[in-house]
Tab-separated table of C-alpha atoms in Angstrom:
chain	number	residue	atom	x	y	z
E	23	MET	CA	80.928	116.750	105.413
E	24	ARG	CA	83.861	114.877	106.992
E	25	ILE	CA	85.417	112.665	104.319
E	26	GLY	CA	88.098	110.018	104.762
E	27	ILE	CA	89.951	108.940	101.610
E	28	VAL	CA	92.308	105.961	101.461
E	29	CYS	CA	95.055	105.522	98.874
E	30	PRO	CA	96.480	102.004	98.485
E	31	TYR	CA	99.713	103.098	96.780
E	32	SER	CA	102.690	104.924	98.231
E	33	PHE	CA	102.835	108.705	98.057
E	34	ASP	CA	106.624	108.356	97.929
E	35	VAL	CA	106.318	107.305	94.257
E	36	PRO	CA	104.100	109.371	91.900
E	37	GLY	CA	101.319	107.573	90.058
E	38	GLY	CA	97.937	108.057	88.438
E	39	VAL	CA	95.860	106.900	91.421
E	40	GLN	CA	97.855	109.081	93.819
E	41	ASN	CA	97.414	112.125	91.578
E	42	HIS	CA	93.700	111.393	91.261
E	43	ILE	CA	93.316	111.306	95.039
E	44	VAL	CA	95.259	114.540	95.587
E	45	ASP	CA	93.197	116.397	92.995
E	46	LEU	CA	89.916	114.982	94.328
E	47	ALA	CA	90.829	115.887	97.916
E	48	GLU	CA	91.719	119.448	96.945
E	49	ALA	CA	88.554	119.833	94.867
E	50	LEU	CA	86.439	118.619	97.805
E	51	ILE	CA	88.262	120.969	100.191
E	52	GLY	CA	87.642	123.784	97.717
E	53	LEU	CA	83.923	122.947	97.875
E	54	GLY	CA	83.976	123.395	101.675
E	55	HIS	CA	84.389	119.825	102.975
E	56	GLU	CA	86.843	118.426	105.554
E	57	VAL	CA	89.108	115.796	104.016
E	58	SER	CA	91.768	113.462	105.429
E	59	VAL	CA	93.769	111.120	103.195
E	60	LEU	CA	95.511	108.001	104.540
E	61	ALA	CA	98.316	106.658	102.344
E	62	PRO	CA	101.499	104.585	102.503
E	63	ALA	CA	104.407	106.996	103.003
E	64	ASP	CA	107.430	107.467	105.227
E	65	GLU	CA	106.871	109.667	108.265
E	66	ASP	CA	109.371	112.261	106.997
E	67	SER	CA	108.012	112.394	103.429
E	68	PRO	CA	106.938	115.838	102.158
E	69	LEU	CA	103.147	115.524	102.015
E	70	PRO	CA	100.136	117.829	101.652
E	71	PRO	CA	98.717	118.844	105.059
E	72	TYR	CA	95.612	116.690	104.624
E	73	VAL	CA	97.614	113.449	104.025
E	74	VAL	CA	98.334	111.119	106.976
E	75	PRO	CA	101.340	108.812	106.378
E	76	ALA	CA	100.737	105.141	107.190
E	77	GLY	CA	104.333	103.953	107.106
E	78	ARG	CA	106.837	102.557	104.664
E	79	SER	CA	105.619	100.551	101.676
E	80	VAL	CA	106.893	97.427	99.921
E	81	PRO	CA	106.823	96.638	96.160
E	82	LEU	CA	104.196	94.214	94.822
E	83	PRO	CA	103.614	93.217	91.165
E	84	TYR	CA	100.158	94.449	90.155
E	85	ASN	CA	98.373	94.904	86.793
E	86	GLY	CA	101.554	94.723	84.725
E	87	SER	CA	103.364	97.199	86.940
E	88	VAL	CA	104.846	97.354	90.436
E	89	ALA	CA	102.722	98.928	93.163
E	90	ARG	CA	104.203	100.045	96.468
E	91	ILE	CA	101.740	99.013	99.186
E	92	THR	CA	101.415	98.680	102.964
E	93	PHE	CA	99.782	95.684	104.646
E	94	GLY	CA	99.849	93.679	107.884
E	95	PRO	CA	98.973	94.000	111.585
E	96	VAL	CA	100.789	97.316	112.107
E	97	SER	CA	99.022	98.815	109.099
E	98	THR	CA	95.683	97.504	110.374
E	99	ALA	CA	96.235	99.250	113.699
E	100	ARG	CA	97.085	102.513	111.969
E	101	VAL	CA	93.988	102.291	109.778
E	102	ARG	CA	91.737	101.719	112.789
E	103	ARG	CA	93.325	104.574	114.714
E	104	TRP	CA	92.834	106.934	111.771
E	105	LEU	CA	89.194	105.863	111.362
E	106	SER	CA	88.518	106.311	115.070
E	107	ARG	CA	90.015	109.786	115.163
E	108	GLY	CA	88.413	110.899	111.918
E	109	ARG	CA	84.794	110.029	112.700
E	110	PHE	CA	84.066	110.376	108.980
E	111	ASP	CA	80.616	110.782	107.502
E	112	VAL	CA	81.773	108.664	104.583
E	113	LEU	CA	84.867	106.577	103.823
E	114	HIS	CA	86.125	106.626	100.232
E	115	VAL	CA	88.642	103.913	99.334
E	116	HIS	CA	90.476	103.465	96.049
E	117	GLU	CA	91.323	100.075	94.517
E	118	PRO	CA	89.939	98.076	97.474
E	119	PHE	CA	91.127	94.740	96.049
E	120	ALA	CA	94.798	95.706	96.155
E	121	LEU	CA	96.440	94.163	99.221
E	122	SER	CA	96.999	97.477	100.956
E	123	LEU	CA	95.380	100.135	103.134
E	124	SER	CA	92.147	100.375	101.143
E	125	LEU	CA	91.288	96.729	101.748
E	126	LEU	CA	92.132	97.090	105.438
E	127	ALA	CA	90.029	100.240	105.727
E	128	VAL	CA	86.968	98.588	104.181
E	129	LEU	CA	87.224	95.667	106.597
E	130	SER	CA	87.648	98.019	109.562
E	131	ALA	CA	84.957	100.555	108.596
E	132	ARG	CA	81.716	100.814	110.550
E	133	GLY	CA	79.809	103.283	108.339
E	134	PRO	CA	79.140	104.038	104.650
E	135	VAL	CA	81.939	103.028	102.291
E	136	VAL	CA	82.393	104.252	98.713
E	137	ALA	CA	84.941	102.406	96.568
E	138	THR	CA	86.531	103.639	93.343
E	139	PHE	CA	87.887	101.103	90.855
E	140	HIS	CA	90.577	102.471	88.559
E	141	THR	CA	91.634	99.376	86.646
E	142	ALA	CA	89.891	96.706	84.621
E	143	MET	CA	91.762	93.952	86.454
E	144	THR	CA	89.559	91.313	88.078
E	145	ARG	CA	92.081	89.652	90.361
E	146	SER	CA	95.770	89.321	91.206
E	147	ARG	CA	97.849	86.308	92.163
E	148	ALA	CA	98.067	87.628	95.707
E	149	LEU	CA	94.286	87.892	95.985
E	150	ALA	CA	93.730	84.444	94.509
E	151	ALA	CA	94.599	82.987	97.912
E	152	ALA	CA	92.327	85.418	99.776
E	153	GLN	CA	88.884	84.867	98.292
E	154	GLY	CA	87.208	84.858	101.687
E	155	VAL	CA	88.575	88.294	102.521
E	156	LEU	CA	87.620	89.508	99.046
E	157	GLN	CA	84.006	88.522	99.644
E	158	LEU	CA	84.006	90.408	102.953
E	159	VAL	CA	85.285	93.493	101.140
E	160	LEU	CA	82.496	93.277	98.556
E	161	GLU	CA	79.835	92.926	101.242
E	162	ARG	CA	81.031	95.994	103.143
E	163	ILE	CA	81.129	98.416	100.196
E	164	THR	CA	78.029	100.624	100.108
E	165	ALA	CA	78.494	102.302	96.716
E	166	ARG	CA	80.897	101.841	93.812
E	167	ILE	CA	82.509	104.206	91.337
E	168	ALA	CA	84.328	103.098	88.175
E	169	VAL	CA	86.580	105.573	86.366
E	170	SER	CA	85.900	104.041	82.963
E	171	ALA	CA	83.491	101.842	81.065
E	172	LEU	CA	86.036	98.999	81.179
E	173	ALA	CA	86.391	99.220	84.952
E	174	ARG	CA	82.600	99.305	85.273
E	175	LYS	CA	82.307	96.265	83.006
E	176	VAL	CA	84.392	94.270	85.482
E	177	GLN	CA	81.962	95.209	88.251
E	178	VAL	CA	78.930	94.134	86.256
E	179	GLU	CA	80.241	90.964	84.597
E	180	HIS	CA	82.701	89.557	87.115
E	181	LEU	CA	81.667	90.853	90.537
E	182	ASP	CA	77.875	90.787	90.129
E	183	SER	CA	77.533	94.427	91.129
E	184	GLY	CA	77.005	97.773	89.479
E	185	ALA	CA	79.020	100.967	89.622
E	186	VAL	CA	78.528	104.610	88.754
E	187	GLU	CA	80.920	105.643	85.979
E	188	ILE	CA	82.702	108.867	86.938
E	189	PRO	CA	85.877	109.621	84.987
E	190	ASN	CA	89.215	110.744	86.320
E	191	GLY	CA	89.294	114.499	86.678
E	192	VAL	CA	91.852	116.984	85.458
E	193	ALA	CA	92.741	120.452	86.774
E	194	VAL	CA	92.110	122.125	83.446
E	195	ALA	CA	93.286	125.624	84.414
E	196	LYS	CA	96.607	124.322	85.784
E	197	PHE	CA	97.509	122.752	82.456
E	198	ALA	CA	95.985	125.405	80.206
E	199	HIS	CA	97.944	128.236	81.846
E	200	ALA	CA	101.300	126.484	82.344
E	201	GLU	CA	104.385	128.088	80.769
E	202	PRO	CA	106.295	125.939	78.251
E	203	LEU	CA	109.835	124.923	79.144
E	204	PRO	CA	112.533	127.316	77.871
E	205	GLY	CA	113.360	126.665	74.212
E	206	TRP	CA	110.343	124.464	73.538
E	207	PRO	CA	108.513	123.475	71.415
E	208	GLY	CA	110.359	125.163	68.517
E	209	PRO	CA	109.368	125.439	64.831
E	210	CYS	CA	106.749	123.055	63.504
E	211	GLY	CA	105.393	122.866	59.988
E	212	ARG	CA	106.028	121.228	56.656
E	213	GLY	CA	109.620	120.025	56.782
E	214	GLU	CA	110.382	122.123	59.882
E	215	GLY	CA	110.699	119.367	62.442
E	216	GLY	CA	108.301	119.564	65.368
E	217	THR	CA	108.313	118.194	68.910
E	218	LEU	CA	106.863	114.904	70.138
E	219	GLY	CA	106.203	114.176	73.809
E	220	PHE	CA	105.929	111.071	75.988
E	221	LEU	CA	105.426	110.834	79.749
E	222	GLY	CA	105.487	107.627	81.784
E	223	ARG	CA	107.488	104.558	82.732
E	224	PHE	CA	109.078	103.988	79.338
E	225	THR	CA	110.646	100.703	80.511
E	226	GLU	CA	107.213	99.085	80.995
E	227	PRO	CA	106.231	97.181	77.823
E	228	ARG	CA	102.543	98.043	78.174
E	229	LYS	CA	103.338	101.764	77.929
E	230	GLY	CA	104.433	101.126	74.327
E	231	PHE	CA	107.405	103.477	74.268
E	232	GLY	CA	109.203	101.071	71.934
E	233	VAL	CA	106.494	101.737	69.333
E	234	LEU	CA	107.074	105.496	69.580
E	235	ARG	CA	110.846	105.088	69.556
E	236	GLU	CA	110.688	103.011	66.369
E	237	ALA	CA	108.410	105.581	64.724
E	238	PHE	CA	110.739	108.410	65.783
E	239	VAL	CA	113.829	106.632	64.431
E	240	GLY	CA	112.044	106.090	61.098
E	241	LEU	CA	110.812	109.688	60.871
E	242	ALA	CA	113.732	111.704	62.233
E	243	PRO	CA	116.180	111.319	59.295
E	244	ARG	CA	113.616	112.920	56.975
E	245	ARG	CA	112.834	115.738	59.426
E	246	PRO	CA	116.129	117.220	60.660
E	247	GLY	CA	114.409	119.413	63.254
E	248	LEU	CA	112.276	116.678	64.820
E	249	ARG	CA	112.756	116.311	68.593
E	250	LEU	CA	111.405	113.954	71.248
E	251	LEU	CA	110.815	115.120	74.826
E	252	VAL	CA	110.493	112.314	77.396
E	253	ALA	CA	109.627	112.527	81.094
E	254	GLY	CA	109.291	109.757	83.676
E	255	PRO	CA	111.324	107.333	85.756
E	256	GLY	CA	114.034	105.298	84.064
E	257	ASP	CA	117.612	105.305	82.855
E	258	VAL	CA	118.736	107.266	79.819
E	259	ALA	CA	120.718	104.268	78.520
E	260	GLU	CA	117.481	102.271	78.251
E	261	LEU	CA	115.793	105.246	76.632
E	262	HIS	CA	118.419	105.245	73.854
E	263	ASP	CA	118.277	101.493	73.292
E	264	GLY	CA	117.944	100.948	69.529
E	265	VAL	CA	118.370	104.633	68.691
E	266	PRO	CA	121.243	105.398	66.256
E	267	PRO	CA	123.966	107.538	67.894
E	268	GLU	CA	123.401	110.405	65.478
E	269	LEU	CA	119.776	110.741	66.643
E	270	ARG	CA	120.293	110.516	70.396
E	271	ASP	CA	120.950	114.220	70.900
E	272	ARG	CA	117.475	114.877	69.495
E	273	ILE	CA	115.894	113.021	72.441
E	274	THR	CA	115.718	115.080	75.631
E	275	PHE	CA	115.138	113.169	78.865
E	276	LEU	CA	113.701	115.160	81.792
E	277	GLY	CA	113.567	112.243	84.220
E	278	GLN	CA	110.828	112.151	86.809
E	279	VAL	CA	109.056	115.512	86.939
E	280	SER	CA	106.862	117.347	89.439
E	281	GLU	CA	103.198	118.006	88.720
E	282	GLU	CA	104.078	121.603	87.843
E	283	ASP	CA	106.793	120.534	85.408
E	284	LYS	CA	104.512	117.883	83.922
E	285	ALA	CA	102.088	120.633	82.937
E	286	ARG	CA	104.958	122.672	81.482
E	287	MET	CA	106.243	119.624	79.598
E	288	LEU	CA	102.824	119.039	78.014
E	289	ARG	CA	102.735	122.681	76.925
E	290	SER	CA	106.176	122.234	75.323
E	291	VAL	CA	105.290	119.696	72.616
E	292	ASP	CA	103.380	119.849	69.347
E	293	LEU	CA	102.074	116.291	69.612
E	294	TYR	CA	101.634	114.238	72.753
E	295	VAL	CA	101.951	110.542	71.884
E	296	ALA	CA	100.314	107.756	73.930
E	297	PRO	CA	101.534	104.513	72.265
E	298	ASN	CA	100.264	102.204	75.035
E	299	VAL	CA	99.585	98.615	73.967
E	300	GLY	CA	97.230	97.507	76.773
E	301	GLY	CA	96.365	97.531	80.462
E	302	GLU	CA	94.687	100.957	80.363
E	303	SER	CA	91.189	101.539	81.701
E	304	PHE	CA	91.071	105.316	81.217
E	305	GLY	CA	94.040	107.394	80.068
E	306	MET	CA	94.511	110.284	82.473
E	307	ILE	CA	97.543	111.636	80.648
E	308	LEU	CA	95.326	112.156	77.603
E	309	THR	CA	92.984	114.492	79.473
E	310	GLU	CA	95.996	116.373	80.872
E	311	ALA	CA	97.448	116.844	77.385
E	312	MET	CA	94.023	117.902	76.120
E	313	ALA	CA	93.757	120.455	78.928
E	314	ALA	CA	97.203	121.777	77.971
E	315	GLY	CA	95.941	122.421	74.450
E	316	THR	CA	98.328	119.859	72.968
E	317	THR	CA	97.248	117.689	70.052
E	318	VAL	CA	97.011	114.040	71.134
E	319	VAL	CA	98.014	110.976	69.110
E	320	ALA	CA	97.049	107.709	70.816
E	321	SER	CA	96.873	104.001	70.147
E	322	ASP	CA	93.404	102.732	69.341
E	323	LEU	CA	92.698	101.191	72.734
E	324	ASP	CA	89.049	101.186	73.748
E	325	ALA	CA	89.788	103.328	76.811
E	326	PHE	CA	91.672	105.920	74.744
E	327	ARG	CA	89.007	105.938	72.046
E	328	ARG	CA	86.372	106.767	74.664
E	329	VAL	CA	88.411	109.614	76.194
E	330	LEU	CA	89.105	111.063	72.736
E	331	ASP	CA	85.443	110.901	71.745
E	332	GLY	CA	86.020	108.278	69.065
E	333	GLY	CA	88.886	110.226	67.496
E	334	ARG	CA	87.178	113.622	67.381
E	335	ALA	CA	89.444	115.034	70.111
E	336	GLY	CA	92.670	113.268	69.122
E	337	GLU	CA	94.176	111.159	66.351
E	338	LEU	CA	94.089	107.377	66.795
E	339	PHE	CA	96.424	104.821	65.187
E	340	PRO	CA	96.379	100.985	65.185
E	341	THR	CA	97.761	99.736	68.498
E	342	GLY	CA	101.371	98.558	68.297
E	343	ASP	CA	101.839	99.623	64.656
E	344	ALA	CA	104.989	101.772	64.547
E	345	ALA	CA	104.737	102.328	60.784
E	346	ALA	CA	101.159	103.609	61.103
E	347	LEU	CA	102.232	105.869	63.977
E	348	ARG	CA	105.096	107.256	61.862
E	349	ARG	CA	102.696	108.118	59.034
E	350	THR	CA	100.206	109.696	61.451
E	351	LEU	CA	102.896	111.851	63.057
E	352	ALA	CA	104.246	113.005	59.696
E	353	THR	CA	100.773	113.981	58.496
E	354	LEU	CA	99.903	115.951	61.629
E	355	LEU	CA	103.260	117.713	61.881
E	356	ASP	CA	102.692	119.029	58.344
E	357	ASP	CA	99.052	120.007	58.950
E	358	PRO	CA	98.608	122.852	61.488
E	359	VAL	CA	94.940	123.218	60.547
E	360	ARG	CA	94.206	119.634	61.531
E	361	ARG	CA	96.157	120.047	64.788
E	362	THR	CA	94.120	123.151	65.643
E	363	GLU	CA	90.886	121.337	64.825
E	364	LEU	CA	91.751	118.414	67.095
E	365	SER	CA	92.892	120.579	70.024
E	366	GLY	CA	89.777	122.755	69.692
E	367	CYS	CA	87.513	119.697	69.951
E	368	ALA	CA	89.638	118.418	72.835
E	369	ALA	CA	89.080	121.653	74.780
E	370	GLN	CA	85.321	121.101	74.564
E	371	VAL	CA	85.564	117.429	75.546
E	372	VAL	CA	87.934	117.943	78.482
E	373	ALA	CA	85.605	120.478	80.148
E	374	ALA	CA	83.522	117.527	81.384
E	375	PHE	CA	86.630	116.193	83.163
E	376	ASP	CA	87.401	119.404	85.089
E	377	TRP	CA	87.799	118.529	88.777
E	378	PRO	CA	85.055	120.744	90.280
E	379	THR	CA	82.567	119.082	87.900
E	380	VAL	CA	83.834	115.587	88.695
E	381	ALA	CA	83.951	116.238	92.462
E	382	ARG	CA	80.286	117.249	92.527
E	383	ARG	CA	79.387	113.940	90.904
E	384	VAL	CA	81.432	112.095	93.543
E	385	LEU	CA	79.580	114.008	96.271
E	386	GLU	CA	76.289	112.725	94.851
E	387	VAL	CA	77.556	109.160	95.337
E	388	TYR	CA	78.597	109.999	98.914
E	389	ALA	CA	75.088	111.273	99.636
E	390	THR	CA	73.570	108.100	98.205
E	391	ALA	CA	75.854	105.900	100.341
E	392	ILE	CA	75.048	107.845	103.513
E	393	GLU	CA	71.326	107.633	102.808
E	394	ALA	CA	71.597	103.902	102.112
E	395	THR	CA	73.189	103.206	105.506
E	396	ASP	CA	70.825	105.595	107.316
E	397	GLY	CA	73.362	106.129	110.087
E	398	ARG	CA	73.739	102.422	110.803
E	399	VAL	CA	77.104	100.802	111.549
E	400	LEU	CA	78.200	97.237	110.971
E	401	ASP	CA	78.007	94.888	113.940
E	402	GLU	CA	80.610	92.411	112.724
E	403	GLU	CA	84.161	92.834	113.914
E	404	TRP	CA	87.123	91.820	111.764
E	405	THR	CA	90.163	90.589	113.629
E	406	GLY	CA	92.666	91.654	110.951
E	407	PRO	CA	95.354	89.758	109.039
E	408	ALA	CA	97.141	86.971	110.797
């Protein structure tokens, strides 16, 4: 099968949707299919061989973050050229409501279109002024995938359409077999310290790093060996904001890491902490930590609760409650039996998220979309953005 996949967000900046698309593309290629990915990226960016760069992106506020997208007449021309050359059996777009390549590809497509919705967001300020285009997008999508129950709920309740729920995948073997970073994690047990981990944009309020930082500052004086390993974009000065000087050398900042080093980082901690306070529809980092065999501690968001099987595969704490997080961390650091129990359950749960399994479910949706169109193409032409 010839499959065209469109990413709305720039490949020049790592992100969850971009990683999802790379892993899906490679899983589909591994299953014997031809795959081409179109994404915003500079022409000279280092990209996988199956990714076609669509040009430089611009920042746009989206879902509590900043997405780097590509839009406009030049982008429309590039999308149409890629579609014409690809002659795809099915087009798979991600986040089609973001004002970027995915939306343009849906409007320019002439065959079956599958759309994946990653977030639970119903609309953005930019789309509020483009309701007519939004309706065209909805009409041209043949089949829908939602990565979580929350994202699917948006489809059912707000867009009057259904969606197949297929979770984000994770390359289980890559994380399970990664080597820890040198010198990590170190001793962990009653009174012996331990290592906490956090990965993400710690400057974004919705990521909840301030909750973890407060819990760490409250716990560290009583556990002299306690360390915090942080990876992601940001400035170390902001990372240390509110941390007493005598504790700062116990926080190690890796900065933005590669996918390989992310796996190594997750293998280097005793507890991976996800203190997010909202805006999450799945929780991909949780499945990656689970695949790495690391015990997960997460805020009690509905999305996280679902991934962690109601708390069977990871410990949950009340969202935004730093004191509760501190108590949870202290208990787990002193209880290796409980940590082993949680990580053992997580290994069973995460098997359902392994990419070959997930990719086969996506292929079933492709087959349904192709059958639904029965080889037909749309007659209507779209003239593109003004």
